[in-house]
Short mmCIF file of C-alpha atoms in Angstrom, two decimals:
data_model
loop_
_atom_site.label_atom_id
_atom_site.label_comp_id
_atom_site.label_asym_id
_atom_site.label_seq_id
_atom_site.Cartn_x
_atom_site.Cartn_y
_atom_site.Cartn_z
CA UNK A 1 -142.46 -17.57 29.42
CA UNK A 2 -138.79 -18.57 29.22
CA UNK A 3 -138.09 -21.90 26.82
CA UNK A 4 -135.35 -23.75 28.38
CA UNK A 5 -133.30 -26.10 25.82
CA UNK A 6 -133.22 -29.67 26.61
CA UNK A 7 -129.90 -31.07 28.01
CA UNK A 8 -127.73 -33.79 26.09
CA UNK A 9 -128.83 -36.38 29.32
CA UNK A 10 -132.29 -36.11 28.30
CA UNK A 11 -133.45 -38.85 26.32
CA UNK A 12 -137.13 -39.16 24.48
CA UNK A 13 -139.30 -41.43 25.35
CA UNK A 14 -142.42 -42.86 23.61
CA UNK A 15 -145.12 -44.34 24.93
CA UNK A 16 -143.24 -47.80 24.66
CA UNK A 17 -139.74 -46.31 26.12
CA UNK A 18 -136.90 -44.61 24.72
CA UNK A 19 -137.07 -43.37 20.85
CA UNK A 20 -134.34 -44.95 18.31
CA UNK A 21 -133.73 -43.37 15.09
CA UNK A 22 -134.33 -45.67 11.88
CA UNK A 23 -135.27 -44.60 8.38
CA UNK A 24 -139.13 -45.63 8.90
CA UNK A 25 -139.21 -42.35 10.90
CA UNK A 26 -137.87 -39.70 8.40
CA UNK A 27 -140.34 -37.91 6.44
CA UNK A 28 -141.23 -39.43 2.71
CA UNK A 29 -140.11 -36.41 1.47
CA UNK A 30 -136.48 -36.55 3.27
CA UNK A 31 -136.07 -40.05 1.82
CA UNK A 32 -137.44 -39.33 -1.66
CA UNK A 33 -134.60 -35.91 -1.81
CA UNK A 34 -132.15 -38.14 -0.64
CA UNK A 35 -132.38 -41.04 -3.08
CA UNK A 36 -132.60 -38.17 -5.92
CA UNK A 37 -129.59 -36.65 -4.48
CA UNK A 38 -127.94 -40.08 -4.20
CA UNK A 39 -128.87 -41.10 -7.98
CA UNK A 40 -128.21 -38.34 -9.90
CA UNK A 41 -124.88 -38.03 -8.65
CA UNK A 42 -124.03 -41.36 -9.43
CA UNK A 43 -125.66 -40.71 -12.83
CA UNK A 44 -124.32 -36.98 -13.75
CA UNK A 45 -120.40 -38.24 -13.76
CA UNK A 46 -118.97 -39.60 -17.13
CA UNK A 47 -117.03 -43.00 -16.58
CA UNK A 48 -113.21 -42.35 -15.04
CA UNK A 49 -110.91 -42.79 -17.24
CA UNK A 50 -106.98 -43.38 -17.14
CA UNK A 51 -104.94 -40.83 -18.46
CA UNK A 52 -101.84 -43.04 -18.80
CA UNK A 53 -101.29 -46.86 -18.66
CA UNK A 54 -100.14 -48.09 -15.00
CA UNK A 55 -96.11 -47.83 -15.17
CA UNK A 56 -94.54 -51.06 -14.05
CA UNK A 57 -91.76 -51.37 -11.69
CA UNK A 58 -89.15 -53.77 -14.04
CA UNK A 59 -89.62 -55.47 -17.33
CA UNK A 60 -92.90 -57.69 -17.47
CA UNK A 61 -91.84 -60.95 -17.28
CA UNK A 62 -91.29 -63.11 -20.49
CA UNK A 63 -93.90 -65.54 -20.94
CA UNK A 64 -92.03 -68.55 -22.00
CA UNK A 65 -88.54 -68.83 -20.66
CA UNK A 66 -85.45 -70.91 -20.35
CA UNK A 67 -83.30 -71.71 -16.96
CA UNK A 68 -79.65 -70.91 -16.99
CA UNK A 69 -78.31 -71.06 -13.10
CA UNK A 70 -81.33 -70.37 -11.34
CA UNK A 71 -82.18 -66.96 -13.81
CA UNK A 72 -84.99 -67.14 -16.43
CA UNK A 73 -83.50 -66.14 -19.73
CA UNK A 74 -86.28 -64.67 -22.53
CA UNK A 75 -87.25 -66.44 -25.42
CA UNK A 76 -84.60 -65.50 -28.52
CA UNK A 77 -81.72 -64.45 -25.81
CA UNK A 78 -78.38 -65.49 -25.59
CA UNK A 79 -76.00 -67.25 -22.87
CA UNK A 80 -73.27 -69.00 -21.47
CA UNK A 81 -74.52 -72.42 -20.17
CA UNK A 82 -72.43 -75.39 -19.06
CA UNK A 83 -72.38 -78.71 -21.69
CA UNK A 84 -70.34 -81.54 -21.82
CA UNK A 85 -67.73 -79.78 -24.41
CA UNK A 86 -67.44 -76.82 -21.61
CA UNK A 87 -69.21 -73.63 -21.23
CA UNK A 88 -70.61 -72.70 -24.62
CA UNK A 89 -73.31 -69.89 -25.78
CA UNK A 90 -76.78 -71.34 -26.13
CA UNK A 91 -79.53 -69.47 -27.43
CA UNK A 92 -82.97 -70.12 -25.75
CA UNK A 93 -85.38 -71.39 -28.54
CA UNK A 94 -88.89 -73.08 -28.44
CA UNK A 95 -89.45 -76.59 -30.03
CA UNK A 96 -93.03 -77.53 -30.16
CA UNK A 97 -94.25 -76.00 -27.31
CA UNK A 98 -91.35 -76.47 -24.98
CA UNK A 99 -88.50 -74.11 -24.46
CA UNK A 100 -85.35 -75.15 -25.04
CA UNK A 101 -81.51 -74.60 -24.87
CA UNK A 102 -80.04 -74.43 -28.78
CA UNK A 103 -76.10 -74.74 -28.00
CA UNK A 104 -74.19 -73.25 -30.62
CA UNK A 105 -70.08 -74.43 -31.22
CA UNK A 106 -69.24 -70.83 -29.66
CA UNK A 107 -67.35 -71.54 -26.40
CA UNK A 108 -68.08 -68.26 -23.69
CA UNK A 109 -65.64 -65.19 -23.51
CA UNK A 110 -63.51 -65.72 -20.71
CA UNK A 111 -63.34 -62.28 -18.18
#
């Protein structure tokens, strides 16, 4: 007797119509090696760890700031803003807890 191997068009049937795979039909034991596979290979791994801090693009950005022309100038840097008595070199200072400009009698280098 000659077994001839079912073709891909051939579908199962039960005795309620055609067969669709779930889990419910795999063997206990399938499902029982596959959740031991599945655990111990989350468990067998040590935690990941980073060998080097993430590398930023620029400088992080100062957390408290001053405005000089539309660029934020770090806390405890100099420079040129415009006063009353001219363009002068201000140093950006806190007071409180608000930043502020402390102008010093220094008028800006002229280029």
């Amino acid at each position: 007797m000659i077994a001839v191997a079912p073709r891909l068009s051939d579908k199962k049937t039960g005795p309620t119509g055609p067969v669709h795979w779930s889990w419910r039909t795999l063997p206990p034991a399938l499902l029982a090696a596959l959740l031991l596979l599945i655990t111990t290979e989350a468990l067998a791994g040590d935690a990941a760890v980073a060998l080097e801090p993430p590398r930023l693009a620029q400088a992080p950005e100062p957390l408290c700031f001053c405005w000089n022309e539309g660029r934020k100038i770090a806390e405890g840097a100099a420079s040129c803003i415009r006063t009353t008595q001219g363009r002068r070199i201000a140093q950006c200072g806190r007071v409180i807890n608000m930043m502020s400009w402390h102008v010093t009698d220094t008028p800006c280098p002229e280029s």
